[in-house]
Amino acid sequence: MRHLIDFGDLSRQEWDELYARASQIMDSPRDFIDVCRGRVMASLFYEPSTRTNFSFQTAMLRLGGTAFGFADPNSSSVAKGETLKDTIKMVSGYADVVVMRTPWEGAAKAASLYSHVPVINAGDGGHMHPTQTTADLTTITRLLGKVDGLSVGLCGDLKNGRTVHSLIKALAKFEQIQFFLISPRELAVPGYMRAFMREHSMRFTEVTGLEAVIPQLDVLYMTRIQRERFVDPLEYERNKGVYILTRRKLERAKERMLVMHPLPRVDEIAVDVDDDPRAAYFQQARYGMFARMALLADLANQPRLEQTEAVEIGIRPVCRNPRCITQTERYLPPLVKRSGGLDCCAFCDGALE
Ligand code: NCD
């Protein structure tokens, strides 16, 4: 069973094929109106969402399929204490594909162990968000014609910003990317991402200032400071409003640089940037729908697994990350993987040593 839990699940060739399909859909959407006829998508949103939820739903509708689900977990049996495993066992009996967003890191991976149909990770806490990356890469390829060889600035909350982590993972599949990681020191990329970049010999420079690096960038990817992920509210107060992109700051940027943002924005891009031809974020949101159509056309048409494999029952979590799904769903197996030379939790990527 193929799932999309982490962008690493896709090979470069699979991405190229997905992009080619997304492009065809954009160019002639009418050819795809029956591709998911009779297929049903479940969307389980345990966290707020506008774009991801709506774009998945409209993607399915435009392919001729239908969707059901919840956007507020309090309206489901989760509120009665149902485990993720039971919810997934049941929902994957009703649907042909399951799209899920949760505040717990590694939850989509956990769901995939028990699901009879493909699971798509629409964001798991501050960990990963691979379908946003399909939107991001579609935008870059469509507007700049290529991804290889670009200088990419990632700016804002790189610690908690799951879209950033997935984008870095994806860009490891391209040639000659130069990263500028622009963040306050306390919001720098997590250790597992730094280890990943080193392991893949990726070129990156970590800086705290945006203005000095702007002239070098082909893509500037702004992100929101992820208020809901802060344990200490003072840490949020210290960091909010730290980067604000304005038209004046853009004066020194390349003429064809793309300003991207997964949205929602808070204050990190001033509204006067919206009319600059380099502002790509609203287009990016629309491209996200086409990228998700391409993904659903493939995954929602996978044959259903009648029987899932038996999964070992865990006794206590081996991972110490308090946001890891293994902390709350105690029956999960103690899966470990080797990454960046370290033993890591196979759900949330947290180092175990
Ligand atoms: C992002 C997310 O949910 O991680 N939004 C989105 O899916 N477009 C970014 C964010 O919330 O800051």
Short mmCIF file of C-alpha atoms and ligand atoms in Angstrom, two decimals:
data_model
loop_
_atom_site.label_atom_id
_atom_site.label_comp_id
_atom_site.label_asym_id
_atom_site.label_seq_id
_atom_site.Cartn_x
_atom_site.Cartn_y
_atom_site.Cartn_z
CA MET A 1 0.00 0.00 0.00
CA ARG A 2 1.45 3.35 -0.98
CA HIS A 3 0.94 6.31 1.36
CA LEU A 4 2.25 9.87 1.42
CA ILE A 5 3.55 10.39 4.94
CA ASP A 6 6.86 12.09 4.25
CA PHE A 7 8.17 13.57 1.02
CA GLY A 8 10.95 11.00 1.24
CA ASP A 9 8.25 8.45 0.27
CA LEU A 10 8.43 9.80 -3.30
CA SER A 11 11.38 9.18 -5.59
CA ARG A 12 12.51 11.96 -7.90
CA GLN A 13 10.95 10.08 -10.80
CA GLU A 14 7.64 9.73 -8.96
CA TRP A 15 7.68 13.46 -8.25
CA ASP A 16 8.39 14.25 -11.90
CA GLU A 17 5.44 12.07 -12.91
CA LEU A 18 3.21 13.72 -10.32
CA TYR A 19 4.18 17.16 -11.58
CA ALA A 20 3.59 16.12 -15.17
CA ARG A 21 0.09 14.99 -14.20
CA ALA A 22 -0.58 18.20 -12.24
CA SER A 23 0.48 20.18 -15.32
CA GLN A 24 -1.83 18.21 -17.58
CA ILE A 25 -4.68 18.80 -15.14
CA MET A 26 -3.98 22.55 -15.13
CA ASP A 27 -3.86 22.65 -18.91
CA SER A 28 -6.94 20.53 -19.58
CA PRO A 29 -8.99 19.97 -16.41
CA ARG A 30 -11.93 18.58 -18.39
CA ASP A 31 -9.96 15.47 -19.25
CA PHE A 32 -9.87 14.54 -15.56
CA ILE A 33 -13.45 15.02 -14.42
CA ASP A 34 -14.12 11.27 -14.11
CA VAL A 35 -10.76 10.07 -12.86
CA CYS A 36 -12.06 9.51 -9.31
CA ARG A 37 -15.71 8.85 -10.19
CA GLY A 38 -17.17 6.65 -7.44
CA ARG A 39 -14.18 7.17 -5.14
CA VAL A 40 -14.62 8.53 -1.64
CA MET A 41 -12.10 10.56 0.35
CA ALA A 42 -12.14 10.78 4.16
CA SER A 43 -10.70 13.98 5.59
CA LEU A 44 -9.86 13.85 9.28
CA PHE A 45 -8.78 17.27 10.50
CA TYR A 46 -7.87 17.29 14.17
CA GLU A 47 -6.36 20.79 13.74
CA PRO A 48 -7.58 23.98 12.04
CA SER A 49 -7.15 24.24 8.28
CA THR A 50 -8.50 26.34 5.45
CA ARG A 51 -6.40 25.74 2.33
CA THR A 52 -5.36 22.17 2.89
CA ASN A 53 -8.83 20.95 3.78
CA PHE A 54 -10.63 22.95 1.08
CA SER A 55 -8.09 22.18 -1.61
CA PHE A 56 -8.28 18.45 -0.91
CA GLN A 57 -12.08 18.55 -0.96
CA THR A 58 -12.29 20.58 -4.15
CA ALA A 59 -9.58 18.41 -5.71
CA MET A 60 -11.69 15.30 -5.08
CA LEU A 61 -14.88 16.97 -6.33
CA ARG A 62 -13.15 18.15 -9.52
CA LEU A 63 -12.05 14.57 -10.19
CA GLY A 64 -15.63 13.36 -9.91
CA GLY A 65 -15.24 11.84 -6.43
CA THR A 66 -16.81 12.74 -3.10
CA ALA A 67 -15.55 13.54 0.38
CA PHE A 68 -16.67 13.24 3.98
CA GLY A 69 -15.00 13.85 7.32
CA PHE A 70 -14.64 16.26 10.19
CA ALA A 71 -12.82 19.54 10.66
CA ASP A 72 -13.49 19.58 14.38
CA PRO A 73 -12.49 16.41 16.25
CA ASN A 74 -14.93 17.27 19.03
CA SER A 75 -17.70 16.28 16.66
CA SER A 76 -16.23 12.77 16.26
CA SER A 77 -15.71 9.82 18.63
CA VAL A 78 -12.22 11.07 19.39
CA ALA A 79 -14.02 13.25 21.94
CA LYS A 80 -15.23 10.00 23.60
CA GLY A 81 -11.69 8.70 23.87
CA GLU A 82 -11.44 6.57 20.73
CA THR A 83 -7.89 5.62 19.77
CA LEU A 84 -6.37 6.68 16.47
CA LYS A 85 -6.05 3.03 15.52
CA ASP A 86 -9.77 2.37 15.92
CA THR A 87 -10.73 5.56 14.08
CA ILE A 88 -8.49 4.60 11.15
CA LYS A 89 -9.60 0.95 11.07
CA MET A 90 -13.16 2.11 10.77
CA VAL A 91 -12.72 5.09 8.45
CA SER A 92 -10.54 3.06 6.07
CA GLY A 93 -13.50 0.70 5.83
CA TYR A 94 -15.65 3.54 4.46
CA ALA A 95 -13.23 5.48 2.27
CA ASP A 96 -10.79 4.85 -0.60
CA VAL A 97 -8.21 7.33 0.70
CA VAL A 98 -7.71 9.03 4.07
CA VAL A 99 -6.35 12.56 4.40
CA MET A 100 -5.44 13.53 7.93
CA ARG A 101 -4.06 16.46 9.90
CA THR A 102 -3.16 16.21 13.56
CA PRO A 103 -1.24 18.13 16.23
CA TRP A 104 0.75 14.94 17.07
CA GLU A 105 4.04 14.28 15.33
CA GLY A 106 4.14 10.94 13.55
CA ALA A 107 0.34 10.41 13.63
CA ALA A 108 -0.02 9.84 9.88
CA LYS A 109 2.74 7.24 10.01
CA ALA A 110 0.92 5.58 12.91
CA ALA A 111 -2.35 5.60 10.95
CA SER A 112 -0.67 4.02 7.94
CA LEU A 113 0.14 0.90 9.99
CA TYR A 114 -3.54 0.11 10.42
CA SER A 115 -5.17 1.52 7.30
CA HIS A 116 -6.67 -0.54 4.48
CA VAL A 117 -6.37 2.41 2.08
CA PRO A 118 -3.68 5.02 1.37
CA VAL A 119 -3.09 7.62 4.09
CA ILE A 120 -2.05 11.14 3.14
CA ASN A 121 -0.34 13.29 5.76
CA ALA A 122 -1.89 16.75 5.62
CA GLY A 123 0.32 17.95 8.50
CA ASP A 124 1.45 16.17 11.68
CA GLY A 125 2.24 18.72 14.38
CA GLY A 126 5.48 20.60 13.78
CA HIS A 127 6.91 17.64 11.88
CA MET A 128 5.97 17.28 8.19
CA HIS A 129 3.48 18.50 5.60
CA PRO A 130 4.37 16.78 2.31
CA THR A 131 1.33 17.81 0.29
CA GLN A 132 2.11 21.48 0.92
CA THR A 133 5.45 20.62 -0.65
CA THR A 134 3.70 19.30 -3.76
CA ALA A 135 2.05 22.75 -3.96
CA ASP A 136 5.38 24.49 -3.40
CA LEU A 137 7.31 22.51 -6.01
CA THR A 138 4.50 22.87 -8.53
CA THR A 139 4.60 26.64 -8.02
CA ILE A 140 8.37 26.88 -8.41
CA THR A 141 8.47 24.63 -11.47
CA ARG A 142 5.54 26.32 -13.16
CA LEU A 143 6.74 29.88 -12.52
CA LEU A 144 10.52 29.53 -12.75
CA GLY A 145 10.68 26.59 -15.16
CA LYS A 146 13.00 24.53 -12.96
CA VAL A 147 13.98 23.70 -9.39
CA ASP A 148 17.59 22.56 -9.84
CA GLY A 149 20.27 25.15 -9.18
CA LEU A 150 18.10 27.60 -7.23
CA SER A 151 18.99 29.65 -4.15
CA VAL A 152 16.17 29.18 -1.67
CA GLY A 153 15.68 31.30 1.46
CA LEU A 154 13.47 29.77 4.15
CA CYS A 155 12.49 32.43 6.64
CA GLY A 156 10.66 32.47 9.98
CA ASP A 157 9.85 29.63 12.37
CA LEU A 158 12.05 26.88 10.96
CA LYS A 159 11.83 24.88 14.16
CA ASN A 160 8.06 24.35 14.22
CA GLY A 161 7.25 25.01 10.56
CA ARG A 162 6.35 21.61 9.13
CA THR A 163 6.10 22.96 5.58
CA VAL A 164 9.77 23.94 5.78
CA HIS A 165 10.84 20.47 6.91
CA SER A 166 9.00 18.77 4.07
CA LEU A 167 10.32 21.25 1.52
CA ILE A 168 13.91 20.65 2.62
CA LYS A 169 13.34 16.89 2.35
CA ALA A 170 11.99 17.33 -1.16
CA LEU A 171 14.78 19.61 -2.32
CA ALA A 172 17.30 16.92 -1.40
CA LYS A 173 16.08 15.22 -4.59
CA PHE A 174 17.22 18.14 -6.77
CA GLU A 175 20.69 19.26 -7.86
CA GLN A 176 22.70 22.21 -6.61
CA ILE A 177 20.22 23.85 -4.26
CA GLN A 178 21.72 26.54 -2.04
CA PHE A 179 19.73 27.15 1.15
CA PHE A 180 19.66 30.21 3.34
CA LEU A 181 17.95 29.28 6.60
CA ILE A 182 16.80 32.57 8.08
CA SER A 183 15.47 32.38 11.63
CA PRO A 184 16.00 33.57 15.19
CA ARG A 185 18.49 31.23 16.89
CA GLU A 186 15.83 29.66 19.08
CA LEU A 187 13.66 28.87 16.05
CA ALA A 188 16.35 27.25 13.90
CA VAL A 189 15.64 23.92 12.12
CA PRO A 190 15.41 20.89 14.46
CA GLY A 191 18.43 18.63 14.91
CA TYR A 192 16.93 15.85 12.79
CA MET A 193 16.61 18.23 9.84
CA ARG A 194 20.18 19.49 10.23
CA ALA A 195 21.36 15.86 10.37
CA PHE A 196 19.32 15.11 7.24
CA MET A 197 20.87 18.02 5.36
CA ARG A 198 24.38 16.99 6.35
CA GLU A 199 23.71 13.38 5.42
CA HIS A 200 22.56 14.49 1.97
CA SER A 201 25.48 16.94 1.51
CA MET A 202 23.05 19.83 1.08
CA ARG A 203 24.50 23.33 0.99
CA PHE A 204 23.01 25.53 3.68
CA THR A 205 23.86 28.71 5.54
CA GLU A 206 22.05 29.62 8.75
CA VAL A 207 21.56 33.35 9.33
CA THR A 208 19.39 35.53 11.55
CA GLY A 209 18.96 38.51 9.20
CA LEU A 210 16.74 38.56 6.12
CA GLU A 211 17.84 41.75 4.39
CA ALA A 212 21.48 40.81 3.89
CA VAL A 213 20.66 37.65 1.94
CA ILE A 214 17.63 38.80 -0.09
CA PRO A 215 19.67 39.83 -3.17
CA GLN A 216 20.99 36.28 -3.60
CA LEU A 217 17.66 34.45 -3.57
CA ASP A 218 15.58 32.94 -6.38
CA VAL A 219 12.86 31.89 -3.93
CA LEU A 220 12.01 33.50 -0.61
CA TYR A 221 9.74 31.18 1.39
CA MET A 222 8.23 33.08 4.30
CA THR A 223 6.55 31.30 7.21
CA ARG A 224 4.44 32.27 10.19
CA ILE A 225 5.77 32.00 13.74
CA GLN A 226 3.78 28.91 14.81
CA ARG A 227 2.14 30.27 17.93
CA GLU A 228 0.21 27.07 18.75
CA ARG A 229 3.43 25.03 19.01
CA PHE A 230 5.07 27.14 21.73
CA VAL A 231 5.09 25.63 25.20
CA ASP A 232 6.37 28.90 26.66
CA PRO A 233 4.18 31.89 25.65
CA LEU A 234 7.07 34.24 26.40
CA GLU A 235 9.15 32.53 23.73
CA TYR A 236 6.39 33.33 21.25
CA GLU A 237 6.22 36.95 22.43
CA ARG A 238 9.98 37.29 21.98
CA ASN A 239 9.86 36.04 18.41
CA LYS A 240 6.58 37.28 16.93
CA GLY A 241 6.90 39.96 14.30
CA VAL A 242 10.62 39.28 13.93
CA TYR A 243 10.55 39.18 10.12
CA ILE A 244 8.29 41.42 8.12
CA LEU A 245 8.78 41.47 4.37
CA THR A 246 7.85 44.82 2.88
CA ARG A 247 7.96 46.29 -0.62
CA ARG A 248 10.94 48.36 0.43
CA LYS A 249 12.90 45.25 1.41
CA LEU A 250 12.01 43.68 -1.93
CA GLU A 251 13.75 46.50 -3.80
CA ARG A 252 17.06 44.66 -3.47
CA ALA A 253 15.67 41.28 -4.52
CA LYS A 254 16.09 39.74 -7.98
CA GLU A 255 13.51 40.82 -10.50
CA ARG A 256 12.18 37.26 -10.90
CA MET A 257 12.50 36.10 -7.29
CA LEU A 258 9.38 34.31 -6.05
CA VAL A 259 7.88 35.31 -2.72
CA MET A 260 6.16 32.20 -1.39
CA HIS A 261 4.23 31.43 1.78
CA PRO A 262 2.17 28.34 2.68
CA LEU A 263 -0.36 30.71 4.33
CA PRO A 264 -2.01 31.71 6.58
CA ARG A 265 0.13 34.79 7.06
CA VAL A 266 -0.02 36.82 10.23
CA ASP A 267 2.20 39.86 9.72
CA GLU A 268 5.31 38.44 8.08
CA ILE A 269 4.42 39.74 4.63
CA ALA A 270 3.10 43.31 4.51
CA VAL A 271 -0.02 43.68 2.36
CA ASP A 272 1.80 46.10 0.08
CA VAL A 273 3.76 43.10 -1.25
CA ASP A 274 0.60 41.42 -2.58
CA ASP A 275 0.57 43.43 -5.79
CA ASP A 276 4.25 42.99 -6.52
CA PRO A 277 4.64 40.62 -9.51
CA ARG A 278 6.98 38.49 -7.43
CA ALA A 279 4.26 37.66 -4.87
CA ALA A 280 3.32 34.05 -5.66
CA TYR A 281 1.50 32.94 -2.51
CA PHE A 282 -2.09 33.10 -3.69
CA GLN A 283 -1.18 31.33 -6.92
CA GLN A 284 0.69 28.79 -4.77
CA ALA A 285 -2.54 28.01 -2.90
CA ARG A 286 -4.34 27.40 -6.20
CA TYR A 287 -1.53 25.24 -7.58
CA GLY A 288 -1.88 23.22 -4.38
CA MET A 289 -5.31 22.10 -5.51
CA PHE A 290 -3.96 20.83 -8.85
CA ALA A 291 -1.05 19.07 -7.15
CA ARG A 292 -3.54 17.37 -4.81
CA MET A 293 -5.69 16.38 -7.76
CA ALA A 294 -2.66 14.67 -9.29
CA LEU A 295 -1.98 12.90 -6.00
CA LEU A 296 -5.58 11.75 -5.48
CA ALA A 297 -5.88 10.56 -9.07
CA ASP A 298 -3.13 8.12 -8.19
CA LEU A 299 -3.69 7.18 -4.55
CA ALA A 300 -7.51 7.10 -4.43
CA ASN A 301 -7.42 4.56 -7.23
CA GLN A 302 -5.13 2.09 -5.43
CA PRO A 303 -6.70 -1.29 -4.72
CA ARG A 304 -7.86 -1.66 -1.14
CA LEU A 305 -5.98 -4.01 1.22
CA GLU A 306 -8.41 -6.59 2.52
CA GLN A 307 -6.03 -7.61 5.31
CA THR A 308 -3.46 -5.37 7.02
CA GLU A 309 -0.30 -6.88 8.47
CA ALA A 310 -0.20 -7.66 12.20
CA VAL A 311 1.53 -4.87 14.13
CA GLU A 312 3.55 -5.45 17.29
CA ILE A 313 1.92 -3.99 20.40
CA GLY A 314 4.09 -1.50 22.25
CA ILE A 315 4.45 -1.45 26.02
CA ARG A 316 5.91 1.97 26.68
CA PRO A 317 7.15 4.69 24.32
CA VAL A 318 10.84 4.65 23.40
CA CYS A 319 10.65 8.22 22.11
CA ARG A 320 11.01 11.12 24.55
CA ASN A 321 9.52 13.81 22.31
CA PRO A 322 6.43 14.95 24.28
CA ARG A 323 4.62 15.71 21.01
CA CYS A 324 5.23 12.30 19.48
CA ILE A 325 2.13 10.23 18.78
CA THR A 326 3.69 7.32 20.70
CA GLN A 327 3.24 9.34 23.91
CA THR A 328 -0.53 9.31 23.66
CA GLU A 329 -1.23 6.14 21.66
CA ARG A 330 0.58 3.70 23.92
CA TYR A 331 -0.11 0.56 21.88
CA LEU A 332 2.10 1.76 19.00
CA PRO A 333 5.13 -0.43 18.23
CA PRO A 334 8.58 0.88 19.25
CA LEU A 335 9.75 1.51 15.69
CA VAL A 336 13.29 2.83 15.29
CA LYS A 337 15.07 3.99 12.16
CA ARG A 338 18.62 5.04 11.42
CA SER A 339 18.90 8.60 10.19
CA GLY A 340 21.81 11.04 10.04
CA GLY A 341 23.96 8.42 11.81
CA LEU A 342 21.58 8.26 14.81
CA ASP A 343 18.82 5.98 16.03
CA CYS A 344 15.59 7.96 15.63
CA CYS A 345 11.91 7.43 16.35
CA ALA A 346 10.36 6.16 13.11
CA PHE A 347 7.20 8.17 13.82
CA CYS A 348 8.46 11.69 14.66
CA ASP A 349 12.18 11.49 13.67
CA GLY A 350 13.24 12.53 17.20
CA ALA A 351 16.73 11.27 18.13
CA LEU A 352 16.59 8.44 20.66
CA GLU A 353 20.16 8.74 21.94
C1 NCD B 1 0.60 25.52 6.94
C2 NCD B 1 0.43 24.44 7.97
O1 NCD B 1 -0.69 24.10 8.33
O2 NCD B 1 1.45 23.92 8.37
N1 NCD B 1 -0.59 25.91 6.32
C3 NCD B 1 -1.00 25.21 5.22
O3 NCD B 1 -1.21 24.04 5.25
N2 NCD B 1 -1.09 25.90 4.08
C4 NCD B 1 1.38 26.67 7.44
C5 NCD B 1 0.99 27.34 8.73
O4 NCD B 1 0.00 26.98 9.37
O5 NCD B 1 1.70 28.26 9.10
#
